[in-house]
Short mmCIF file of C-alpha atoms (C1' of nucleotides) in Angstrom, two decimals:
data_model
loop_
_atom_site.label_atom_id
_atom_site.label_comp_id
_atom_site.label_asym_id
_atom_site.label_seq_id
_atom_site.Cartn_x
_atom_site.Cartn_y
_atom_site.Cartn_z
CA UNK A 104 40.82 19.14 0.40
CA UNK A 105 37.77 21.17 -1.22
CA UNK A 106 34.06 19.49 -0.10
CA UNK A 107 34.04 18.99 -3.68
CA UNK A 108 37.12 17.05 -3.48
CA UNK A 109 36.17 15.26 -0.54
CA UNK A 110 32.82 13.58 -1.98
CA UNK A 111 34.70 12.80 -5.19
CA UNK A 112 36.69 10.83 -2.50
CA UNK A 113 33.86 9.85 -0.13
CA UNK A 114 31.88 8.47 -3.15
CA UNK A 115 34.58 6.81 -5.13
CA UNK A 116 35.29 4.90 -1.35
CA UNK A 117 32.12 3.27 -1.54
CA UNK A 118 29.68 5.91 0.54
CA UNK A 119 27.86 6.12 -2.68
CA UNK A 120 26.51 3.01 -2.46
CA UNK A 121 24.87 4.14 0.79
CA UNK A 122 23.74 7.78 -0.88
CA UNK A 123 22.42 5.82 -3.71
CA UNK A 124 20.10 3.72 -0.81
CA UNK A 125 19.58 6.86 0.99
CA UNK A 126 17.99 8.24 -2.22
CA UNK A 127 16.30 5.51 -3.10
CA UNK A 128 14.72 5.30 0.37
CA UNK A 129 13.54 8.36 0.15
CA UNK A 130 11.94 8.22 -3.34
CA UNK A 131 10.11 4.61 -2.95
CA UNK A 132 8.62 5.93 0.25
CA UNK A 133 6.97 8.82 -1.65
CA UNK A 134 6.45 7.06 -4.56
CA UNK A 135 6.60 3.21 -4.34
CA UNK A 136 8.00 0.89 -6.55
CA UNK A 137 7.11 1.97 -10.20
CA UNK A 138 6.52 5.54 -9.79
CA UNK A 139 10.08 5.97 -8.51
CA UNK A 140 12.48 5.45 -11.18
CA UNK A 141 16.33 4.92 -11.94
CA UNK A 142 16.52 8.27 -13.56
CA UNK A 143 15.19 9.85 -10.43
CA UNK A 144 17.53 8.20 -8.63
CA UNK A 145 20.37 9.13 -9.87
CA UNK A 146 19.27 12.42 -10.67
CA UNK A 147 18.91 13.03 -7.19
CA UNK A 148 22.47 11.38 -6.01
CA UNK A 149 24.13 13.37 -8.71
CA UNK A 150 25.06 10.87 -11.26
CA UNK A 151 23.80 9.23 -14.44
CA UNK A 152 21.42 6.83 -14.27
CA UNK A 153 23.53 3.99 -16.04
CA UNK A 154 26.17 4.51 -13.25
CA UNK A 155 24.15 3.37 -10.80
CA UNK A 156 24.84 -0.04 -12.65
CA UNK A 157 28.35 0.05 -11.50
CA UNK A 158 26.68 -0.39 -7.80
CA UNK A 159 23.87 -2.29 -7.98
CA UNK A 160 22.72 -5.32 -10.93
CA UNK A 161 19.05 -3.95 -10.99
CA UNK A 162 16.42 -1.88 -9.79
CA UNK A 163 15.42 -4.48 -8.23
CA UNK A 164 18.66 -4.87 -6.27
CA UNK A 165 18.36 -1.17 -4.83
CA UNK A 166 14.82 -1.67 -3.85
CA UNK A 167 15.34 -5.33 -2.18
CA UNK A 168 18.28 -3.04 -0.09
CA UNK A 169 16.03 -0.99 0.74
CA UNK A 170 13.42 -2.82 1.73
CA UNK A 171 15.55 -5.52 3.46
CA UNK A 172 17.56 -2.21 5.23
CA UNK A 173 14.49 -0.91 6.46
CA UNK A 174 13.26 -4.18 8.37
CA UNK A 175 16.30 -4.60 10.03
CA UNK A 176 15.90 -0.51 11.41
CA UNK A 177 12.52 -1.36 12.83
CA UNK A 178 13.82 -4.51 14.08
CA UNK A 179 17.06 -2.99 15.82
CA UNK A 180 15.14 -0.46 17.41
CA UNK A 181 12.29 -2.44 18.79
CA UNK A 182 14.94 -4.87 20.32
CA UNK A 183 16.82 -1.91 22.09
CA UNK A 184 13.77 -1.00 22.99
CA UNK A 185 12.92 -4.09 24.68
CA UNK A 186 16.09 -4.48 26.26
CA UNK A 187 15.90 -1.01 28.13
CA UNK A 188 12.48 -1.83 29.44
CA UNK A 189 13.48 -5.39 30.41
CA UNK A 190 12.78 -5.43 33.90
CA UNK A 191 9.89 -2.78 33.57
CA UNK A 192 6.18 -3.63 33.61
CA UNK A 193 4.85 -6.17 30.65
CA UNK A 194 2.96 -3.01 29.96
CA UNK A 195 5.65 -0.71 29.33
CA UNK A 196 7.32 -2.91 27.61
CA UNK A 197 4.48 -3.01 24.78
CA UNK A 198 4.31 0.65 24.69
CA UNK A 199 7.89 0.98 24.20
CA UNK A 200 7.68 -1.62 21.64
CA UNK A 201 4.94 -0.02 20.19
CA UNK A 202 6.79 3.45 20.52
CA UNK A 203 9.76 1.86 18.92
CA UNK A 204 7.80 0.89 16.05
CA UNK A 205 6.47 4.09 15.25
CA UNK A 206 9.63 5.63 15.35
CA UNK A 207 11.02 3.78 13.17
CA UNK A 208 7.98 4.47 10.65
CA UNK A 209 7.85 8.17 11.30
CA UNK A 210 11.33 9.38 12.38
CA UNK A 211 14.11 10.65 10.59
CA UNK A 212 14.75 7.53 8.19
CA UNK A 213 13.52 6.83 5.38
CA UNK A 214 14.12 2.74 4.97
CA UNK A 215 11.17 1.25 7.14
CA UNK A 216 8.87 3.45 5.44
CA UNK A 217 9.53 2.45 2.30
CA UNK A 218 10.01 -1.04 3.29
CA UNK A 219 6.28 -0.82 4.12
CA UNK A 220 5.19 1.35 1.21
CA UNK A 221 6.90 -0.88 -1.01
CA UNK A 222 6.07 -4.01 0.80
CA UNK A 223 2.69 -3.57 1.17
CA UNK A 224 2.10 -3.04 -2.23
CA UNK A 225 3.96 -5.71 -3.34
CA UNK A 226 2.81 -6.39 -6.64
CA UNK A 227 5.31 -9.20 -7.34
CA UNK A 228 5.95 -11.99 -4.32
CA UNK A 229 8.85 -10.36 -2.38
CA UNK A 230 12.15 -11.60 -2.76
CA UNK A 231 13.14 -14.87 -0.65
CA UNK A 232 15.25 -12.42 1.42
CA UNK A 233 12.59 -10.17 2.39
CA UNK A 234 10.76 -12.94 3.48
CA UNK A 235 13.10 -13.57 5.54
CA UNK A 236 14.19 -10.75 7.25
CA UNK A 237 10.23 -10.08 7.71
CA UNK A 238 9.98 -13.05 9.16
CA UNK A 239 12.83 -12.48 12.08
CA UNK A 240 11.42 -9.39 12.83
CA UNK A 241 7.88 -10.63 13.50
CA UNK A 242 9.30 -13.43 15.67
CA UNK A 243 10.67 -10.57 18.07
CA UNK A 244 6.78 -9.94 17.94
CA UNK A 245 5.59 -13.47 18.27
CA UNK A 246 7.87 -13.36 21.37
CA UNK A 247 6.49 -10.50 22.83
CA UNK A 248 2.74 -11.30 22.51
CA UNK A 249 3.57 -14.78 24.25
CA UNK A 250 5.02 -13.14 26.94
CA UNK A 251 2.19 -10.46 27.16
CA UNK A 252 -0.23 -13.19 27.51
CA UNK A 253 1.41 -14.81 29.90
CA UNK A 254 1.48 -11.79 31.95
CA UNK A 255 -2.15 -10.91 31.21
CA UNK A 256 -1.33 -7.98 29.99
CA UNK A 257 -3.15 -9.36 26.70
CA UNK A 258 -5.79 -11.84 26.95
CA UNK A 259 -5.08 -15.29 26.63
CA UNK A 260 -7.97 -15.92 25.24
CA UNK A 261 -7.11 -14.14 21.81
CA UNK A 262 -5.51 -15.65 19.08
CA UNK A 263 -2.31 -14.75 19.21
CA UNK A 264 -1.64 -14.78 15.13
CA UNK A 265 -4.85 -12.58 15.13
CA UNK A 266 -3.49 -10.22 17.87
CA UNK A 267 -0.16 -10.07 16.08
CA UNK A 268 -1.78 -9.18 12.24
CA UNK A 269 -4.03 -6.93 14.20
CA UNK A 270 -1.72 -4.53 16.12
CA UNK A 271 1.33 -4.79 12.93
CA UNK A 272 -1.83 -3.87 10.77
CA UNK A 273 -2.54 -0.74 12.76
CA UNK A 274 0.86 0.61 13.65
CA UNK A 275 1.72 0.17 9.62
CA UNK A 276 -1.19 2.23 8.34
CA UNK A 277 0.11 5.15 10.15
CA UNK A 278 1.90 5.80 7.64
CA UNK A 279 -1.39 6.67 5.72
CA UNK A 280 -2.20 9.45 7.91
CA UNK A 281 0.34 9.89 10.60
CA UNK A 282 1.29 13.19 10.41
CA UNK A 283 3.79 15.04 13.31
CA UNK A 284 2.04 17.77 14.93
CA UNK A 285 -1.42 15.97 15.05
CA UNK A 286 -0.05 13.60 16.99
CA UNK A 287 3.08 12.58 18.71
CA UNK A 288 4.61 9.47 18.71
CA UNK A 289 4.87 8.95 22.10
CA UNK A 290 1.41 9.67 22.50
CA UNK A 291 -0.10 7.86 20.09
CA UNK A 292 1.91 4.63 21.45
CA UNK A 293 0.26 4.96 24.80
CA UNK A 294 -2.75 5.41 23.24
CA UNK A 295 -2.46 2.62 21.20
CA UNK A 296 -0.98 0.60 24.25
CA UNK A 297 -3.89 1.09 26.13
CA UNK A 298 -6.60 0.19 23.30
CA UNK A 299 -5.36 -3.55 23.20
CA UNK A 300 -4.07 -4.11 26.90
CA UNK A 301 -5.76 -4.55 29.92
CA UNK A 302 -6.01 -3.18 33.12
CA UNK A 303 -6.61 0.16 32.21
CA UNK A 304 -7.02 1.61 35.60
CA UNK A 305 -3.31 1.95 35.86
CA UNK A 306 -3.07 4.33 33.25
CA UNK A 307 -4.95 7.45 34.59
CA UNK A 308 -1.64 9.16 34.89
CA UNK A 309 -0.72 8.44 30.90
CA UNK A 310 -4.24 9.18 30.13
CA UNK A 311 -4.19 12.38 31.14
CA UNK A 312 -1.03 13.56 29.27
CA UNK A 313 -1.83 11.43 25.98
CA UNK A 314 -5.14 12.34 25.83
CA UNK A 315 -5.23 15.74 25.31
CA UNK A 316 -2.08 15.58 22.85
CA UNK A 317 -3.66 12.72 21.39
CA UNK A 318 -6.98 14.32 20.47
CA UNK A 319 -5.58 17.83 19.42
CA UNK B 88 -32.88 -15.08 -24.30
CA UNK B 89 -29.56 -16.87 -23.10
CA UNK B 90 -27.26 -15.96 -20.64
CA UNK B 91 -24.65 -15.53 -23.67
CA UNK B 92 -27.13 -13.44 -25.17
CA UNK B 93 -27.90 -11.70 -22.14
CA UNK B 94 -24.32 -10.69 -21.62
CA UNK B 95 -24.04 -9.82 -25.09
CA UNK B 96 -27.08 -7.15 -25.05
CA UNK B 97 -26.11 -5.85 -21.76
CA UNK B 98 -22.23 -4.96 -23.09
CA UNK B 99 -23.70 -3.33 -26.20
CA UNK B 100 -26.20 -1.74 -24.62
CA UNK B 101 -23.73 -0.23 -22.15
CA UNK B 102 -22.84 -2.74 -20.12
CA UNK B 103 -18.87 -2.34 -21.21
CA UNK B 104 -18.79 0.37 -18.94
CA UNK B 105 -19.85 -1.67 -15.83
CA UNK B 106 -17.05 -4.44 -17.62
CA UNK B 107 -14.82 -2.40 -17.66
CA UNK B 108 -14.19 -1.15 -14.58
CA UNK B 109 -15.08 -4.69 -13.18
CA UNK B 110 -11.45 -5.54 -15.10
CA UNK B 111 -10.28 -2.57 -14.15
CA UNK B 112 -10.83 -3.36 -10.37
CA UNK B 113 -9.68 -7.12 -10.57
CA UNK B 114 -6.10 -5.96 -11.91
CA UNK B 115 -6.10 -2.95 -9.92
CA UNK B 116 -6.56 -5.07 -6.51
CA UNK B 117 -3.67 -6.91 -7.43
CA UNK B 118 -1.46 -4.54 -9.59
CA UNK B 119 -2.13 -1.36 -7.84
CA UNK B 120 -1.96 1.93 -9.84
CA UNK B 121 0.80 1.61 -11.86
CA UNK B 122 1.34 -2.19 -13.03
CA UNK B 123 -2.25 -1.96 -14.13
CA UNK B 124 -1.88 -0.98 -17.72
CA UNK B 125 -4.54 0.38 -20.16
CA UNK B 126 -3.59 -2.40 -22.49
CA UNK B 127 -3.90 -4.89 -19.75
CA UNK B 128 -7.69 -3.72 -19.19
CA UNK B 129 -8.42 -3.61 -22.75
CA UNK B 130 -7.34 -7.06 -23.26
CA UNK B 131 -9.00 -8.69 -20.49
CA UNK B 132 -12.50 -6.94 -22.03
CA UNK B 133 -11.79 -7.92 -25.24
CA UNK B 134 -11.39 -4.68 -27.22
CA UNK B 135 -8.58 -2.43 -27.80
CA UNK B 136 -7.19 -0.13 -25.91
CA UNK B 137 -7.99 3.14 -27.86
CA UNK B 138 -11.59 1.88 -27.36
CA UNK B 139 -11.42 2.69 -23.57
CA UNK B 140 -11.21 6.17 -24.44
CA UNK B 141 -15.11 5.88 -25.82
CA UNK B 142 -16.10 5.37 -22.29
CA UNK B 143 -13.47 7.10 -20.13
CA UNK B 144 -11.71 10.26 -20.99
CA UNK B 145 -8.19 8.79 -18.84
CA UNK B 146 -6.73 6.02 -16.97
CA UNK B 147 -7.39 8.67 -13.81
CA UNK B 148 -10.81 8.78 -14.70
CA UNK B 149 -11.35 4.93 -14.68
CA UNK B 150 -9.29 4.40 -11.77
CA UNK B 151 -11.02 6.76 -9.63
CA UNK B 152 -14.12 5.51 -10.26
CA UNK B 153 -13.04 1.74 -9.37
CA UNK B 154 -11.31 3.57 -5.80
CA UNK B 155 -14.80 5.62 -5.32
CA UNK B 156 -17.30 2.30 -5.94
CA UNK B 157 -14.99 0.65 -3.68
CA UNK B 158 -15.76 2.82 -1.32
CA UNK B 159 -19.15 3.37 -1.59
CA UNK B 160 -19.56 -0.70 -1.62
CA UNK B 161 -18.08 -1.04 1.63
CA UNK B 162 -19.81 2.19 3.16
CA UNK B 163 -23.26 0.56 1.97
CA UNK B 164 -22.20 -2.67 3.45
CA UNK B 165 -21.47 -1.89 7.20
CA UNK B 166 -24.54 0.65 7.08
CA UNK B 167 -26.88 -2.46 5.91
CA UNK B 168 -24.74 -4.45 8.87
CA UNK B 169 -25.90 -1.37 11.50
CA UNK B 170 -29.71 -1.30 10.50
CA UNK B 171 -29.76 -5.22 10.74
CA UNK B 172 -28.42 -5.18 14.35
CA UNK B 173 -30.14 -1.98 15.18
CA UNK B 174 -31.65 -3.01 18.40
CA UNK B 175 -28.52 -5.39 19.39
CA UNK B 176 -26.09 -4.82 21.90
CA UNK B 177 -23.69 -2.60 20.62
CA UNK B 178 -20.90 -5.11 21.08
CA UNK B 179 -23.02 -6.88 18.24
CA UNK B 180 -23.10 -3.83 16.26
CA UNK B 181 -19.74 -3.47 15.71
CA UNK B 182 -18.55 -7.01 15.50
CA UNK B 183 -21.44 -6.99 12.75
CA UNK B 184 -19.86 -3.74 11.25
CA UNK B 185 -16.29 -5.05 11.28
CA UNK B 186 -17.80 -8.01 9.37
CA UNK B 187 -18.98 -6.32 7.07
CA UNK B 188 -15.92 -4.41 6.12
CA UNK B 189 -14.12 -7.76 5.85
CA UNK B 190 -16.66 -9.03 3.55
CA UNK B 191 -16.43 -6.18 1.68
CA UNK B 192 -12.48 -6.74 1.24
CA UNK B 193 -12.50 -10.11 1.13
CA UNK B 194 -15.84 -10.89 -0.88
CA UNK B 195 -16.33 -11.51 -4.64
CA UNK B 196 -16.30 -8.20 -5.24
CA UNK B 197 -12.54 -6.72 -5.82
CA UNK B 198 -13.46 -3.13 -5.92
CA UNK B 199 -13.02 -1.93 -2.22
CA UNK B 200 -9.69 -4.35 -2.19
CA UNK B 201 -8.59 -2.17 -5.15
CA UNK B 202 -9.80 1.17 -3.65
CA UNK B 203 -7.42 0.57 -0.54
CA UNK B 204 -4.84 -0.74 -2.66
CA UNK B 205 -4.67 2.29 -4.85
CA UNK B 206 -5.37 4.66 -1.98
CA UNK B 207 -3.32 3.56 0.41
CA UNK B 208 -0.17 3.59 -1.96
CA UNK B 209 -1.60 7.02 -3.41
CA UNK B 210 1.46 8.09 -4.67
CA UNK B 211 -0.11 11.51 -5.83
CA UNK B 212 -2.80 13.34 -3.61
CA UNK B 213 -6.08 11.73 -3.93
CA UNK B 214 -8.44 13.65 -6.09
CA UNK B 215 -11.20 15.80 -4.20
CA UNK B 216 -13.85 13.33 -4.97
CA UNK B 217 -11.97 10.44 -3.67
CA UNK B 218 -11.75 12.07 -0.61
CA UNK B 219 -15.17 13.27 -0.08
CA UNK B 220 -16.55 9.60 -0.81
CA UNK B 221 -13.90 8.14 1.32
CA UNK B 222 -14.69 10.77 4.74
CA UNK B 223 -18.29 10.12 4.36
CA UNK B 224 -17.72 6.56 4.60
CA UNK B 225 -15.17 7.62 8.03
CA UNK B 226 -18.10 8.87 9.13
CA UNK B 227 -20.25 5.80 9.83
CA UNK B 228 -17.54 4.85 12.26
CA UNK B 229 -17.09 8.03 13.83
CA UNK B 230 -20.99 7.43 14.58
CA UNK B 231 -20.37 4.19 15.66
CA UNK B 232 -17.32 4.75 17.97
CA UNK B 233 -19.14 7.45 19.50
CA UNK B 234 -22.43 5.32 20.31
CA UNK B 235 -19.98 2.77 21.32
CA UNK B 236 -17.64 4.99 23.46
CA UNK B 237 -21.10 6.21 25.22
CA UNK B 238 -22.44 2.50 25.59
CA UNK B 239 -19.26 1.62 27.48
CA UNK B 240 -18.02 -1.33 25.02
CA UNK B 241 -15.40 0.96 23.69
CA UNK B 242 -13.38 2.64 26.35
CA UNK B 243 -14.40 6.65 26.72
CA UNK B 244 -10.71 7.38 27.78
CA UNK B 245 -9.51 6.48 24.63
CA UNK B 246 -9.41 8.95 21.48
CA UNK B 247 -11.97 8.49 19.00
CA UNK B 248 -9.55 9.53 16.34
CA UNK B 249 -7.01 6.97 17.50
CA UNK B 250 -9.71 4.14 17.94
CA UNK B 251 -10.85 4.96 14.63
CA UNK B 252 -7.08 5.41 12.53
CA UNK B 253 -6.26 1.91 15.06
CA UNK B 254 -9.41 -0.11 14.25
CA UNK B 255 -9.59 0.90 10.37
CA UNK B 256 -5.90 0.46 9.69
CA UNK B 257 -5.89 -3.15 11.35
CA UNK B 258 -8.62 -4.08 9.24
CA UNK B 259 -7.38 -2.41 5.49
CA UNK B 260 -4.05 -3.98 6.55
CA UNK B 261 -5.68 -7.51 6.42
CA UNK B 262 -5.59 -7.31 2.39
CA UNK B 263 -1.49 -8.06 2.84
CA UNK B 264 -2.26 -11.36 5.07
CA UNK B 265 -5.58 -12.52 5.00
CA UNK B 266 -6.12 -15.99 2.87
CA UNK B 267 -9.41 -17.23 2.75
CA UNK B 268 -9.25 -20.82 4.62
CA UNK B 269 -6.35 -19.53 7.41
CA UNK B 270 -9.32 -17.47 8.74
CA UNK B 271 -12.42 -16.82 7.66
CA UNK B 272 -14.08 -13.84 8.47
CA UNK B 273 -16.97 -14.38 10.65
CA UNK B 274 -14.12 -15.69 13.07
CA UNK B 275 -11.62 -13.06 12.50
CA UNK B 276 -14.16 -10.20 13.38
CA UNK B 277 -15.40 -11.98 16.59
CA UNK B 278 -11.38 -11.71 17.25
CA UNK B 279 -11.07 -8.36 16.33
CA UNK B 280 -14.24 -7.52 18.45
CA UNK B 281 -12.94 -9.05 21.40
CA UNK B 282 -9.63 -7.09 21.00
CA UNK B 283 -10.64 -3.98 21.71
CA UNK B 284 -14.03 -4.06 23.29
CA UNK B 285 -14.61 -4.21 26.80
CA UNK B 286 -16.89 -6.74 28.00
CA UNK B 287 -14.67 -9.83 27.72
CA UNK B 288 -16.36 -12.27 30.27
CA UNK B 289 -19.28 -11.78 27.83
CA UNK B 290 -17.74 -14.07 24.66
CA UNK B 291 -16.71 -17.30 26.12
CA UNK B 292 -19.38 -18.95 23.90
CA UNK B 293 -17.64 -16.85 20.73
CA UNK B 294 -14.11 -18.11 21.80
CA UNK B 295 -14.93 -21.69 21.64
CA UNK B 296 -15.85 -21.18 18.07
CA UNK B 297 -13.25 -18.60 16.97
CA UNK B 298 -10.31 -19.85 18.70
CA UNK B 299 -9.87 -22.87 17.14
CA UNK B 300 -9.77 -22.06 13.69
CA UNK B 301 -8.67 -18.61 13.84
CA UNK B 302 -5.53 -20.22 14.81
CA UNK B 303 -5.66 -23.00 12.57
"C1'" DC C 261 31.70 6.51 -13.28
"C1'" DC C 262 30.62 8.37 -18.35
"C1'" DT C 263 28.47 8.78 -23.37
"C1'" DA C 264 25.59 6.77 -26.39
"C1'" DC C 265 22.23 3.81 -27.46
"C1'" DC C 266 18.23 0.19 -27.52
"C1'" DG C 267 13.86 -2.40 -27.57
"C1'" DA C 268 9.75 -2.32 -25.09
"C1'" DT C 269 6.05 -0.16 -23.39
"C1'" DC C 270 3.52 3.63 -21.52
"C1'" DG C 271 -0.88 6.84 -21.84
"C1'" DG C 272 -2.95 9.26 -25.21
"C1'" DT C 273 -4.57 11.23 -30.04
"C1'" DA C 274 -6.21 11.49 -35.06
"C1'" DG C 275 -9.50 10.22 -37.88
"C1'" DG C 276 -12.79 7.39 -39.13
"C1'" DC D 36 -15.61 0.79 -31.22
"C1'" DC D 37 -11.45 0.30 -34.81
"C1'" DT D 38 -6.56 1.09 -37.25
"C1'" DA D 39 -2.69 3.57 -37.12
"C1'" DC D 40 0.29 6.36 -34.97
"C1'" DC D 41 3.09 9.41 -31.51
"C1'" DG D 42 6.24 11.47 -28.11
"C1'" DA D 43 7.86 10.28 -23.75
"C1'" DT D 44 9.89 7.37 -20.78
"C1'" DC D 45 11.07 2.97 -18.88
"C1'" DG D 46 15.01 -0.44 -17.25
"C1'" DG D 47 18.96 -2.01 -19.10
"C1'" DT D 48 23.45 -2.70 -22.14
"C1'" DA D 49 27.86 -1.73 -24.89
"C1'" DG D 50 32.03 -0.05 -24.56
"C1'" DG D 51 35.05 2.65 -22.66
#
DNA sequence: CCTACCGATCGGTAGG
DNA sequence: CCTACCGATCGGTAGG
């Protein structure tokens, strides 16, 4: 079987659906919602445009994938990451959370990205299923932060709505002006890590490997 | 002379201009680039759309000026904050500066809300003016992070590019959450103060008053 | 998954 | 600041 052959095959199983998502993840991250359009789309996966009707109802179906898709991939990964640092410091486990996040913004996929981008300029009120899906993922936060307090690793004495809004805030406009190579993930987590939790005298050891990749 | 009258002198006599890019910014904050039509403007001022072209030469044109008043509006707003709480202690000073950035996004005025909504989902490169307004107005806080880092209320360990990206991306992110009457914004920059400045033993009078309706 | 088509709307221009 | 108009493009549909 040619590789011709075998994405005729591949995409009439059902894999276009997921090269038509790819696509569009890629697109509404760059573009957002109403500078990326159908034609685009489909341009890009290698169809018509009015095929991508035999997938999806509406643009607004892809994009609500999409978006929904790409909270879920932040999600999953800050979970794993929580559950490998489980028994580790409260402290670690924020940076890896952190790290997680940021990952997820500025790694190889495209979906939380564009879940943001698209999100975040939400013209119209998202979808009742974004909502939702938002909403679970913030819990893991909301989790987190309680815990964090009640380690001291964040002050108690903050408002924990305020500390959430705050740090989501800051991680999510990286993707304003992250850029790889001026800083590195990992880096920029402990850095970030270390702005908002206390006791900072146990991170001389961090500090001096984030700081100087940090500040490059 | 009337106030009708006075409105209608001061949109003949030039005043349209200053109208419409007041429109302009109102549907901009909450349409972003593209949802905010030309005929949506022109309809909102009252004239018709061709007209616009009498006072701006493209939709680019009128959109970057909205984005670079925005700017400038803020920028004049936290470096009024600074010279009122020039002798403070510099934990005032920047509580006073992140106030005023707030206000600034938050306020009557819905030209720096616009400005980060249309820069932040800049789908194409911002033009060189944009850019020059917008790093002048970085500027004030790379000032003020430096004083602060050398003062001791901001950590010195930490990167001032990082603090500054963190701190600035946590507060443009609060035009996707903040309601006026959840928080208001005296309370939410005491909270953001406290977050990352050192000195915490110092606010116990501030928490009694932000706490509670912060987290209302 | 395709060809062919549609009404609506976009930013912008001509000419006054 | 207006009327009148334009080519381009949008998301979506008909019918296969």
């Amino acid at each position: 079987m040619s590789a011709v052959e075998k994405q005729a095959v591949s995409q009439s199983e059902g894999g276009s659906r997921r090269l038509i998502l790819d696509t569009a993840a890629r697109l509404l991250r760059s573009g957002g919602y109403h500078q990326t359009t159908l034609r685009e789309i489909a341009e890009a996966v290698g169809i018509r445009k009015a095929s991508l009707y035999y997938h999806f109802a509406s643009k607004e179906e892809i994009v609500e994938a999409v978006v929904n898709d790409g909270v879920r991939f932040v999600h999953e990964a800050v979970v794993a990451a929580l559950a490998a640092t489980e028994s580790a410091a409260p402290r670690k486990r924020l940076e890896a959370a952190i790290g997680a996040h940021l990952t997820a913004l500025h790694g190889n996929s495209d979906y939380t990205s564009a879940s943001i981008k698209v999100f975040t300029f939400g013209e119209n009120p998202a979808p009742e299923s974004v909502r939702g899906v938002r909403r679970v993922y913030e819990d893991v936060w909301r989790g987190l932060i309680a815990e964090l307090q009640a380690a001291g690793t964040l002050s108690a004495r903050r408002s924990p709505d305020a500390l959430r809004l705050f740090l989501l805030g800051a991680l999510n406009g990286s993707i304003d002006w992250y850029r790889p190579g001026r800083f590195d993930v990992a880096a920029l987590a402990a850095e970030f890590t270390a702005l908002i939790a206390h006791g900072e005298q146990g991170d001389a050891a961090l500090f001096d490997a984030d700081a100087s990749s940090a500040s490059r």
